[in-house]
Short mmCIF file of C-alpha atoms in Angstrom, two decimals:
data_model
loop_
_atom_site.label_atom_id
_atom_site.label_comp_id
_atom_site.label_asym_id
_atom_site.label_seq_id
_atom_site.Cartn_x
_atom_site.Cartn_y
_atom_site.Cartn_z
CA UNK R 246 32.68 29.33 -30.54
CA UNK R 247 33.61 28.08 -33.99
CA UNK R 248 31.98 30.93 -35.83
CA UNK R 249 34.00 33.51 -33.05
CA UNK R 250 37.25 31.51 -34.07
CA UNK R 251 36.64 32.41 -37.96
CA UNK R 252 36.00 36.05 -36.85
CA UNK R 253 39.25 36.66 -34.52
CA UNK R 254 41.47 34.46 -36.94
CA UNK R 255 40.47 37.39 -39.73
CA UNK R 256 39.95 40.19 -36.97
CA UNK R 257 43.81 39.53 -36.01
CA UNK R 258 44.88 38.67 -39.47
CA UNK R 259 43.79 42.10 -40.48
CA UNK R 260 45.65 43.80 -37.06
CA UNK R 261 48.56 41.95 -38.58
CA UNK R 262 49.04 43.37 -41.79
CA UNK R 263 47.89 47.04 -40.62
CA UNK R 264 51.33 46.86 -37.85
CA UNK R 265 53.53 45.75 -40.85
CA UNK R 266 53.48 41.65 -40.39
CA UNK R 267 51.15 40.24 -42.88
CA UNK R 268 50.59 36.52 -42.20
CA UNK R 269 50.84 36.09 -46.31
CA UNK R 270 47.28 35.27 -46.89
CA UNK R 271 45.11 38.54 -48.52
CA UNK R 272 41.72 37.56 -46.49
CA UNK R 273 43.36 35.51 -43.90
CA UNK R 274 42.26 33.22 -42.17
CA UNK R 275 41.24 32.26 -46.41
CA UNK R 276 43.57 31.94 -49.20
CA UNK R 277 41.49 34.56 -50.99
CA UNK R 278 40.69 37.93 -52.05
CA UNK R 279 37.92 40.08 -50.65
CA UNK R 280 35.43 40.13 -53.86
CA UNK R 281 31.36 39.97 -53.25
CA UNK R 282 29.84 39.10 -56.48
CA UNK R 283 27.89 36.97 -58.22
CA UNK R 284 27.45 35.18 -60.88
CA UNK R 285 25.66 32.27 -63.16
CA UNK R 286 25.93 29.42 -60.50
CA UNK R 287 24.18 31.86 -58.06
CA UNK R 288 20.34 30.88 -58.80
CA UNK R 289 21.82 26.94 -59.52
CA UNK R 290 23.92 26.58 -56.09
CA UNK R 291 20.58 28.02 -54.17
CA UNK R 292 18.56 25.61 -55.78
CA UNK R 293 20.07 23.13 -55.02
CA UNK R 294 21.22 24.09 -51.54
CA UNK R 295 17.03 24.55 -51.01
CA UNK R 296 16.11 21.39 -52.26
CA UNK R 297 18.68 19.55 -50.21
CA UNK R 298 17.43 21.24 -46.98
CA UNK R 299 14.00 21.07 -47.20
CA UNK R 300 14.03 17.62 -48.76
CA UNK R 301 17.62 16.14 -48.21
CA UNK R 302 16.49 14.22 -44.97
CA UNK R 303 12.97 12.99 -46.05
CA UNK R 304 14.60 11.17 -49.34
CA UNK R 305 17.62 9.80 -47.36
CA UNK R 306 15.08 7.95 -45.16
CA UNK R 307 12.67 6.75 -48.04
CA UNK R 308 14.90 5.51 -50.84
CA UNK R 309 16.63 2.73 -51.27
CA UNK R 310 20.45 2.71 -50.19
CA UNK R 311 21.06 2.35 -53.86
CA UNK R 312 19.25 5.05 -54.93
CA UNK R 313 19.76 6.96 -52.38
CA UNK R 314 23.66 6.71 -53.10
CA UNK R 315 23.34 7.71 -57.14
CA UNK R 316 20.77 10.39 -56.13
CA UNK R 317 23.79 12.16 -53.22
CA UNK R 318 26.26 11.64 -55.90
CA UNK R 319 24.94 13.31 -58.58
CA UNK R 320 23.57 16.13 -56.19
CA UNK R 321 26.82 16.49 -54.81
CA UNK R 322 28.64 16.85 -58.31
CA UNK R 323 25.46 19.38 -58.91
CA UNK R 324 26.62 21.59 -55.66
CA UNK R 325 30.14 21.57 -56.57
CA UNK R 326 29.60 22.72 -59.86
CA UNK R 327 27.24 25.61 -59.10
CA UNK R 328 29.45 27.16 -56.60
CA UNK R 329 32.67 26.74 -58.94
CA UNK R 330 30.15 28.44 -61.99
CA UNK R 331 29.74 31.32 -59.03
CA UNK R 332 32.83 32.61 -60.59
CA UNK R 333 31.99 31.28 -64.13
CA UNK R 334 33.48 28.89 -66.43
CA UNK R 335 36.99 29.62 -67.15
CA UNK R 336 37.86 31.99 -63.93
CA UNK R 337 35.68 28.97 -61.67
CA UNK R 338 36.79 25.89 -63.62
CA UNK R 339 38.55 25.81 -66.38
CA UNK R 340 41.19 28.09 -65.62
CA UNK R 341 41.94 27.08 -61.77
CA UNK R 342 44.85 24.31 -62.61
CA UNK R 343 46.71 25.90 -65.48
CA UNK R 344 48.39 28.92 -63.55
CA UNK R 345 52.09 28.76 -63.26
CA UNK R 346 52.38 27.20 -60.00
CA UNK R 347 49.63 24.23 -60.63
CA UNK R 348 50.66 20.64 -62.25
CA UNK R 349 49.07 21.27 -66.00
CA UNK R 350 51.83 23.83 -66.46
CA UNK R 351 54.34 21.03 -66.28
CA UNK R 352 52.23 18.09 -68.40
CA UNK R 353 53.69 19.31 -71.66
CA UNK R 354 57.27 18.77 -70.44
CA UNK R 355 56.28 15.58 -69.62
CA UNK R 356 57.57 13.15 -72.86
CA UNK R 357 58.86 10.18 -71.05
CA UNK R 358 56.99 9.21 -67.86
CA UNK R 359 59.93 6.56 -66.38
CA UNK R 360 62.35 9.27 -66.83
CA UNK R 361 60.05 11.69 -65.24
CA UNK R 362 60.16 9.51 -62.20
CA UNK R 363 63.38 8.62 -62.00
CA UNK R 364 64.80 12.43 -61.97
CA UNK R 365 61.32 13.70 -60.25
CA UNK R 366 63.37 14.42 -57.32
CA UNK R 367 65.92 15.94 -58.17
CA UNK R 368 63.67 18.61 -59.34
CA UNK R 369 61.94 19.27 -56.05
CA UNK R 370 63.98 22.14 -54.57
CA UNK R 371 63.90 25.97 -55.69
CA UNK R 372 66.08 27.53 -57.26
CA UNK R 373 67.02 25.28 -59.86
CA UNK R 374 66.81 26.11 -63.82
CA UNK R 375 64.62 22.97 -63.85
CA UNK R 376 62.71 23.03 -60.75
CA UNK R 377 58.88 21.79 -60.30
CA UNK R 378 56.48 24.38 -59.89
CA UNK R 379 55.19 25.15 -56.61
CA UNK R 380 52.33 22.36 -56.76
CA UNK R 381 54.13 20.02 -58.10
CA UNK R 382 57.58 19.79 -56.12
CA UNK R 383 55.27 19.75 -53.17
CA UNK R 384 53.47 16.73 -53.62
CA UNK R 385 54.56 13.19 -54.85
CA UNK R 386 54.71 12.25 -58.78
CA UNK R 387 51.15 10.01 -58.57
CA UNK R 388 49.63 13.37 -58.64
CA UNK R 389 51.51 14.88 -61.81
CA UNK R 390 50.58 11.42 -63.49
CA UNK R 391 47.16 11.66 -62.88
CA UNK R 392 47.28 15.11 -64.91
CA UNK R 393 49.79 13.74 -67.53
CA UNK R 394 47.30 10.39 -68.18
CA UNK R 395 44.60 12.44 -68.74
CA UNK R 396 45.88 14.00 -71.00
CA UNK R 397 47.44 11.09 -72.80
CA UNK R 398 43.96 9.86 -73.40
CA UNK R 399 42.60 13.10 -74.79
CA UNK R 400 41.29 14.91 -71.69
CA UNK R 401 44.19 17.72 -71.49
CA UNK R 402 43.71 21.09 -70.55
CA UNK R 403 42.27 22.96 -67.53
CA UNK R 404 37.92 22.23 -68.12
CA UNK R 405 38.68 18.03 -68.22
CA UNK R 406 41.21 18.37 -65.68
CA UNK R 407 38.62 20.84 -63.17
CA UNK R 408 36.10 18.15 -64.15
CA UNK R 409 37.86 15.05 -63.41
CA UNK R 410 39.19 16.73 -59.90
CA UNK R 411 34.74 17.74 -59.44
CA UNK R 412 33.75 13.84 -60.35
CA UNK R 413 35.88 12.15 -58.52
CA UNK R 414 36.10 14.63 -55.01
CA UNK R 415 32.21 14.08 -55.09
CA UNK R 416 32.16 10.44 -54.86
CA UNK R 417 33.17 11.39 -50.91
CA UNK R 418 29.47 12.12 -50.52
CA UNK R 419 29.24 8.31 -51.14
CA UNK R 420 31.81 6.63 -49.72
CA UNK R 421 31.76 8.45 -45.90
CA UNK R 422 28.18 7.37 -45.88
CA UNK R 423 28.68 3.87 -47.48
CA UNK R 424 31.79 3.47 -44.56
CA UNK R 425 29.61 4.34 -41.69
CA UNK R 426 26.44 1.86 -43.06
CA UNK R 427 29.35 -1.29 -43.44
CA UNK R 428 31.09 -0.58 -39.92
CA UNK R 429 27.58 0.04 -38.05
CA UNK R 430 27.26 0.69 -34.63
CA UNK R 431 24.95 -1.32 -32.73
CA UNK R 432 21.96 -3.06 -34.66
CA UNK R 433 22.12 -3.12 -38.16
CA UNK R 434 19.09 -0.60 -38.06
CA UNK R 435 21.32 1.89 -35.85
CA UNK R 436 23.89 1.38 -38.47
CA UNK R 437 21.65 2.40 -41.77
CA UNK R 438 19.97 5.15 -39.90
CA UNK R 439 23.68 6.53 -39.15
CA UNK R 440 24.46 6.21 -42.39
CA UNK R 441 21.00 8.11 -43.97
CA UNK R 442 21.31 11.21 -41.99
CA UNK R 443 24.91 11.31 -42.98
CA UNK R 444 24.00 11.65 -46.69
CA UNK R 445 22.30 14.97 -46.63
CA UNK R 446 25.26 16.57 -44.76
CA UNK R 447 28.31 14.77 -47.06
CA UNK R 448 26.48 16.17 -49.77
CA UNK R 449 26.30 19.73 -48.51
CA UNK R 450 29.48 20.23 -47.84
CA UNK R 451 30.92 23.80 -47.58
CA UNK R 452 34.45 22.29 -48.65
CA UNK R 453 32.53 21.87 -51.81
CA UNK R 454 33.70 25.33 -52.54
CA UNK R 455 37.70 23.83 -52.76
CA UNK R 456 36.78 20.55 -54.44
CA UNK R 457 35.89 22.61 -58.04
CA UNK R 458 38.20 22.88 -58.84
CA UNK R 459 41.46 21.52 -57.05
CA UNK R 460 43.78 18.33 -56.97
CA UNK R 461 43.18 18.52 -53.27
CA UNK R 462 39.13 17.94 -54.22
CA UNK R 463 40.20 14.83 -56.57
CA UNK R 464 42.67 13.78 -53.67
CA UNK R 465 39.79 13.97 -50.95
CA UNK R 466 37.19 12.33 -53.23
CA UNK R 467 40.07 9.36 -53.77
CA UNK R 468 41.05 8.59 -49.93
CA UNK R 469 37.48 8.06 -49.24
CA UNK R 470 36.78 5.65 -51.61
CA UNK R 471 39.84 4.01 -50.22
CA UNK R 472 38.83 3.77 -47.12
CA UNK R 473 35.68 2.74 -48.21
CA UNK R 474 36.66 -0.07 -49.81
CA UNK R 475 38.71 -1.00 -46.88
CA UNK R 476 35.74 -0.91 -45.27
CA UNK R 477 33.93 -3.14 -47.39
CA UNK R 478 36.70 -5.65 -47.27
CA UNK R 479 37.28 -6.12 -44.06
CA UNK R 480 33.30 -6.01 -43.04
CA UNK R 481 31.98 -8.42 -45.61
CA UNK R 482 33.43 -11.59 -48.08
CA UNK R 483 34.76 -9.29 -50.06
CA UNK R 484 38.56 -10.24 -50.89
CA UNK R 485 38.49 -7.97 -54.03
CA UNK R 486 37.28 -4.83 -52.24
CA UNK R 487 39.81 -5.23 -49.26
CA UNK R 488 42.91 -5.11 -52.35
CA UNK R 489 40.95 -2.34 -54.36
CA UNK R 490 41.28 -0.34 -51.32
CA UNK R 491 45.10 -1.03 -50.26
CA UNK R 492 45.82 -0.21 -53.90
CA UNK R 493 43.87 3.11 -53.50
CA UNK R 494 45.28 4.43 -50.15
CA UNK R 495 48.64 3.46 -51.27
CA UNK R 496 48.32 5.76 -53.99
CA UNK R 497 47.06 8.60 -52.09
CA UNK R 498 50.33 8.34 -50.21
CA UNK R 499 52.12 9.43 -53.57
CA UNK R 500 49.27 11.99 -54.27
CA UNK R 501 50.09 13.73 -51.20
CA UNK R 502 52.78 13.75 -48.61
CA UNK R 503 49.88 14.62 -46.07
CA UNK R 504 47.64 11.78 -46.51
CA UNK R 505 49.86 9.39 -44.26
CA UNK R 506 47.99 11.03 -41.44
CA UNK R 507 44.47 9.56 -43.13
CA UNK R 508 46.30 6.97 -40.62
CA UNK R 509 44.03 8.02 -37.29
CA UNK R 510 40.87 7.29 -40.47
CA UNK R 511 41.90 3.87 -41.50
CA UNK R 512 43.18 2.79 -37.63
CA UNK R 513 39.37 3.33 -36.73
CA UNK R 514 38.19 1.54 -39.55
CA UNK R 515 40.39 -1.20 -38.89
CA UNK R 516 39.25 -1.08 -34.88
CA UNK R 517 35.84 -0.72 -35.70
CA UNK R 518 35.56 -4.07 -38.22
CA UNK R 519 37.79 -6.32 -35.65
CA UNK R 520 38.43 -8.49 -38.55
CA UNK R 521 42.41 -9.15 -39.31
CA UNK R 522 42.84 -11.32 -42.89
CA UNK R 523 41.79 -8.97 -45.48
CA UNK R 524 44.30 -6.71 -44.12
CA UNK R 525 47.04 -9.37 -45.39
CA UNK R 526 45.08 -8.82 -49.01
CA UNK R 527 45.12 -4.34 -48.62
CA UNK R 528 48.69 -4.75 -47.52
CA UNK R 529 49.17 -6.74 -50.73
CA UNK R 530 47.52 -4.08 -52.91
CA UNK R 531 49.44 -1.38 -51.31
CA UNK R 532 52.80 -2.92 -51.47
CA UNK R 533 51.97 -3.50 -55.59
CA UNK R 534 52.07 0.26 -55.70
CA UNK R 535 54.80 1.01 -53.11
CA UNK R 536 56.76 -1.53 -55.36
CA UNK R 537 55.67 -0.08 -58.80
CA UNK R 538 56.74 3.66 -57.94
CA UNK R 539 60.28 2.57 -55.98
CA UNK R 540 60.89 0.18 -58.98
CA UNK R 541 60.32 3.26 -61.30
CA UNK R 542 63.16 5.24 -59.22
CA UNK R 543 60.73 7.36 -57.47
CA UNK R 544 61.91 6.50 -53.00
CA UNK R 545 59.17 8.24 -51.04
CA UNK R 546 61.15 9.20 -47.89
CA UNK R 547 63.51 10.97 -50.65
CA UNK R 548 60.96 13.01 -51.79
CA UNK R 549 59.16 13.78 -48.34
CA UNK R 550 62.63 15.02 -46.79
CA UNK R 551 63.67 17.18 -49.92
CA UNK R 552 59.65 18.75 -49.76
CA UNK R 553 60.12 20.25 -46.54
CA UNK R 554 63.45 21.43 -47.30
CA UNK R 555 61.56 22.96 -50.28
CA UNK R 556 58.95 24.16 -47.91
CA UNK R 557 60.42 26.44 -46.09
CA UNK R 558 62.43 27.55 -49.56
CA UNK R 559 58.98 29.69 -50.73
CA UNK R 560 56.18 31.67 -48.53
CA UNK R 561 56.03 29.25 -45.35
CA UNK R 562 58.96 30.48 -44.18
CA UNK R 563 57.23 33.77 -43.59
CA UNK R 564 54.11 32.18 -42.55
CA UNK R 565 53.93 32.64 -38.38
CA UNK R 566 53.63 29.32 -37.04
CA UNK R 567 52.28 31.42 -33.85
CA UNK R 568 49.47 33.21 -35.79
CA UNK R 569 48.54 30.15 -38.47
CA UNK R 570 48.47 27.28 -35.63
CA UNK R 571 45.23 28.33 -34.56
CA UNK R 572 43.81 29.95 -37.44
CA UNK R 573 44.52 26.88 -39.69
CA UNK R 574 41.29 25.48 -37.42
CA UNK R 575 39.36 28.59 -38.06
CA UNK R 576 39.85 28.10 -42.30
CA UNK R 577 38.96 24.35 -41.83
CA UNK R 578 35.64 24.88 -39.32
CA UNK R 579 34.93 26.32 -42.72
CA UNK R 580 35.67 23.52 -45.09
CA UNK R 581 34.34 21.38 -42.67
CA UNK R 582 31.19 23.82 -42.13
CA UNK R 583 30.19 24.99 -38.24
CA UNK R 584 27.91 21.56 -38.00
CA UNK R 585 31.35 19.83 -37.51
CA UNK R 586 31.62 21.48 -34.33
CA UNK R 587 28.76 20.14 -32.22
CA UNK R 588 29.55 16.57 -33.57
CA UNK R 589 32.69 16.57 -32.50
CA UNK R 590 31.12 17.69 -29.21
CA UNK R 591 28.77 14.86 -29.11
CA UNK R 592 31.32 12.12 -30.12
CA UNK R 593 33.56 13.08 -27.21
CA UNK R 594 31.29 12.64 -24.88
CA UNK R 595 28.64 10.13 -26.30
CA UNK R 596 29.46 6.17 -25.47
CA UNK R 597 29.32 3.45 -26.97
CA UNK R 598 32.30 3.80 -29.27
CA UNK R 599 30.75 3.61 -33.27
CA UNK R 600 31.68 4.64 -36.15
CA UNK R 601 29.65 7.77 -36.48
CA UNK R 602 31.78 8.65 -33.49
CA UNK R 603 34.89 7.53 -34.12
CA UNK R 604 35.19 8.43 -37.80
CA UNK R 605 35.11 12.53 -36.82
CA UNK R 606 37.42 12.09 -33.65
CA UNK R 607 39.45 10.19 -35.93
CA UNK R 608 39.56 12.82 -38.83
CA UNK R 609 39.69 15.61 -35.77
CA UNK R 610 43.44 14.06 -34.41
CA UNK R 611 44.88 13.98 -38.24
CA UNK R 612 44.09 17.26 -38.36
CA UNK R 613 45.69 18.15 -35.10
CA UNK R 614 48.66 16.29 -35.90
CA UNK R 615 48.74 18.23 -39.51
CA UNK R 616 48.47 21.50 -37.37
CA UNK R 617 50.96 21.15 -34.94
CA UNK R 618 53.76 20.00 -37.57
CA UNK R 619 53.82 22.87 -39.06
CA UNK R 620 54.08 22.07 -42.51
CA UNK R 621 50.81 23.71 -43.51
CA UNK R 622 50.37 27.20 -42.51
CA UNK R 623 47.42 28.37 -44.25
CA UNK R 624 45.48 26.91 -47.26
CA UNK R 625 44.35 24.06 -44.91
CA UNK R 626 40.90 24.53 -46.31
CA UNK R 627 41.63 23.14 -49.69
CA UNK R 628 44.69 20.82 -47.98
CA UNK R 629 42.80 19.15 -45.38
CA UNK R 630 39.22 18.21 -47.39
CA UNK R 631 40.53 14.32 -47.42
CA UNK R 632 40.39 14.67 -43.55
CA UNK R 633 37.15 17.43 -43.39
CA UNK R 634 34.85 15.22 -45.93
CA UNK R 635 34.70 12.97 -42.32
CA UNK R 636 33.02 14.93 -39.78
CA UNK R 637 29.99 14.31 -41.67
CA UNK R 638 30.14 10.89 -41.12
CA UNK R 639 29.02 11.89 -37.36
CA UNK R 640 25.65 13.89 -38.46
CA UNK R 641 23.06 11.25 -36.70
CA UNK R 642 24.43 12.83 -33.52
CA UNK R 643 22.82 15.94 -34.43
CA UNK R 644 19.11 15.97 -33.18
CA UNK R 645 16.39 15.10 -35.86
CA UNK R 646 14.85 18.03 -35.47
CA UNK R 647 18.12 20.38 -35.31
CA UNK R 648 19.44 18.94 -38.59
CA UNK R 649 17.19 21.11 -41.02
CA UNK R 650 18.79 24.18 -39.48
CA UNK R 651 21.92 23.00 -39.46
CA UNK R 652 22.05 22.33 -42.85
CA UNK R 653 21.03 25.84 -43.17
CA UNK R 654 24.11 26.58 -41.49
CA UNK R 655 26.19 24.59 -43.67
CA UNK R 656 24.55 25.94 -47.23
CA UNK R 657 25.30 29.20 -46.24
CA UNK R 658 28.37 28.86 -44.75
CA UNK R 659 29.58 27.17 -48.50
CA UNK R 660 27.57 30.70 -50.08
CA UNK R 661 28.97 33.41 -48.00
CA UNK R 662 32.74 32.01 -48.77
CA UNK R 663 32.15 31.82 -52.25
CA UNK R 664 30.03 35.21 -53.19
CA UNK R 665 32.03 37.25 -50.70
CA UNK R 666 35.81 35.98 -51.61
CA UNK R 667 37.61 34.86 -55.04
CA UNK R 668 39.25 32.01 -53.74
CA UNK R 669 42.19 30.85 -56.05
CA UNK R 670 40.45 27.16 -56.11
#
């Protein structure tokens, strides 16, 4: 059923544009163009696809956590990279975030950072001789600073920038796993086998393909650690962790307008530890960056009610809400890779309540809610990869001796997208 959705969203996509009402997306349901090829991460992104599947789940249960975490991270960053070199260095990497419409175009304008967030929004609508580009007016200024730091500290230009987005989206292979292992489910052996069999799958993601190279990827890889750390802090004596993490989600909420619906993520977390007082200590480390950015002149609601004025100022107003409500779902299935579907499944109906079933419910509702406002119509499978990256979290309920094939499914699922389309990240 979720492969049938991907087909009719781009059977009536096409049936669309052919009676004269193109749903503004050239391979709908993708943000993409129709362009089989290959190229010199082909041999690298089968390698290591291969090597995952046929040894991904044998290592996950015979390392040790730590090494089993450095080993999925640097595999991960290894996936990423291959499929980005698919369409080569500068067209796959280097070149994805300095178009007109992405945040490196504005960096060099960027000379005095307090001003820049005192006046940021008054720049946010269209139409304006000094408006943001599209990227930028649509998110908050954290993720414009990110770009501008880097370069301040000698990283500028599109290859460190593609890089930095690769490094840090991939540390999501580590933290969904890490999250399910600290909130457990059951015994603590329950927990730890959870969190194994999630490692192979977080670190074959399809959504891979989105993560090298976008801010959406670096955004993703960000939240998770976030809630991670949450995770950490309210599960163990671990004061430091529990502030690290308020600090972290905090800031995704001025990365990204969208990531106050990680909400339905952290509420689970929160359920699933039962443990109230390091909350006091994340509410602290969130309110230190709340404070910092609405000290700087930068009010949040401001910007969020001036973005979806802006919004509906470009494309999305010719978006149909009717066509892209339904096919948003079909573009993340796959992001999220067809796997996510019969985990879902399984989490609905399994009991008791854990957090290899809870964490994919969870990150199944923020996308719903994302859907149904609206305010992304299309794109959703670069957009939503913060909420995606979670469904993995749920791979235990798979059957041991399904989950070979369906990492299959997922590896090829992340190759067919990326040797049949030019996506634009």
């Amino acid at each position: 059923m979720a492969l049938a959705l991907i087909g009719v969203a781009a059977l009536v996509g096409g049936l669309l544009y052919l009676a004269g009402h193109p749903v503004q997306a050239s391979s709908a349901p993708f943000y993409a163009h129709w362009a089989p090829h290959l190229g010199p991460g082909t041999p690298l992104a089968v390698l290591i696809a291969g090597l995952v599947i046929w040894h991904g789940q044998a290592l996950a249960t015979r390392l040790s956590w730590r090494s089993l975490l450095v080993a999925g991270y640097g595999t991960a960053v290894v996936w990423t990279l291959s499929l980005a070199l698919v369409d080569g260095w500068q067209r796959g990497l280097a070149g994805r975030l300095t178009t007109q419409p992405e945040y490196l175009h504005e960096v060099p304008g960027v000379t005095d950072v307090p001003a820049m967030l005192r006046g940021f929004a008054a720049r946010i609508l269209d139409f304006q001789p000094d408006s943001w580009t599209t990227h930028v007016s649509g998110h908050p200024p954290g993720a414009l600073l990110v770009f501008v730091g880097l370069d301040r500290v000698g990283l500028g230009g599109g290859g460190w920038a593609a890089m930095v987005c690769v490094l840090v989206g991939a540390a999501a292979a580590v933290a969904v796993p890490e999250t399910v292992r600290l909130l457990g489910g059951g015994s603590a052996s329950d927990a730890t086998e959870a969190a194994r069999a999630a490692v192979p799958f977080a670190v074959l993601f399809p959504g891979a393909v989105w993560v090298g190279a976008s801010a959406d990827g670096l955004f993703a890889g960000l939240a998770a650690v976030g809630v991670m750390l949450l995770a950490r802090g309210l599960t163990r004596r671990a004061p430091v962790a529990a502030f690290c993490g308020g600090v972290l989600l905090a800031f995704a909420l001025y990365l990204s307008y969208g990531l106050t619906l990680l909400a339905p993520v952290v509420l689970a977390v929160v359920f699933l530890a039962r443990r109230w007082r390091p909350l006091v200590l994340a509410a602290l480390g969130g309110g230190v960056v709340i404070a910092a950015f609405t000290a700087s002149g930068f009010w949040w609601w401001d910007g969020y009610q001036l973005v979806v004025e802006r919004y509906y100022q470009g494309v999305a107003s010719h978006r149909s809400y009717g066509y892209w409500v339904w096919a948003n779902l079909a573009a993340v299935v796959a992001s999220a890779g067809l796997a996510a579907a019969p985990i879902l499944r399984r989490a609905v109906l399994a009991r008791p309540v854990t957090a290899e079933r809870l964490l994919p419910i969870a990150a199944l509702v923020a996308i719903l809610a994302a859907d149904v406002s609206g305010l992304s119509k299309a794109e959703v499978e670069r957009i939503w990869l913060p909420f995606a990256v979670w469904f993995a979290a749920g791979a235990v309920l798979l059957p041991p001796r399904s989950r070979r094939g369906w990492l299959i499914v997922q590896a090829a699922m992340a190759l067919l997208v990326n040797h049949l389309l030019l996506t634009s990240w």
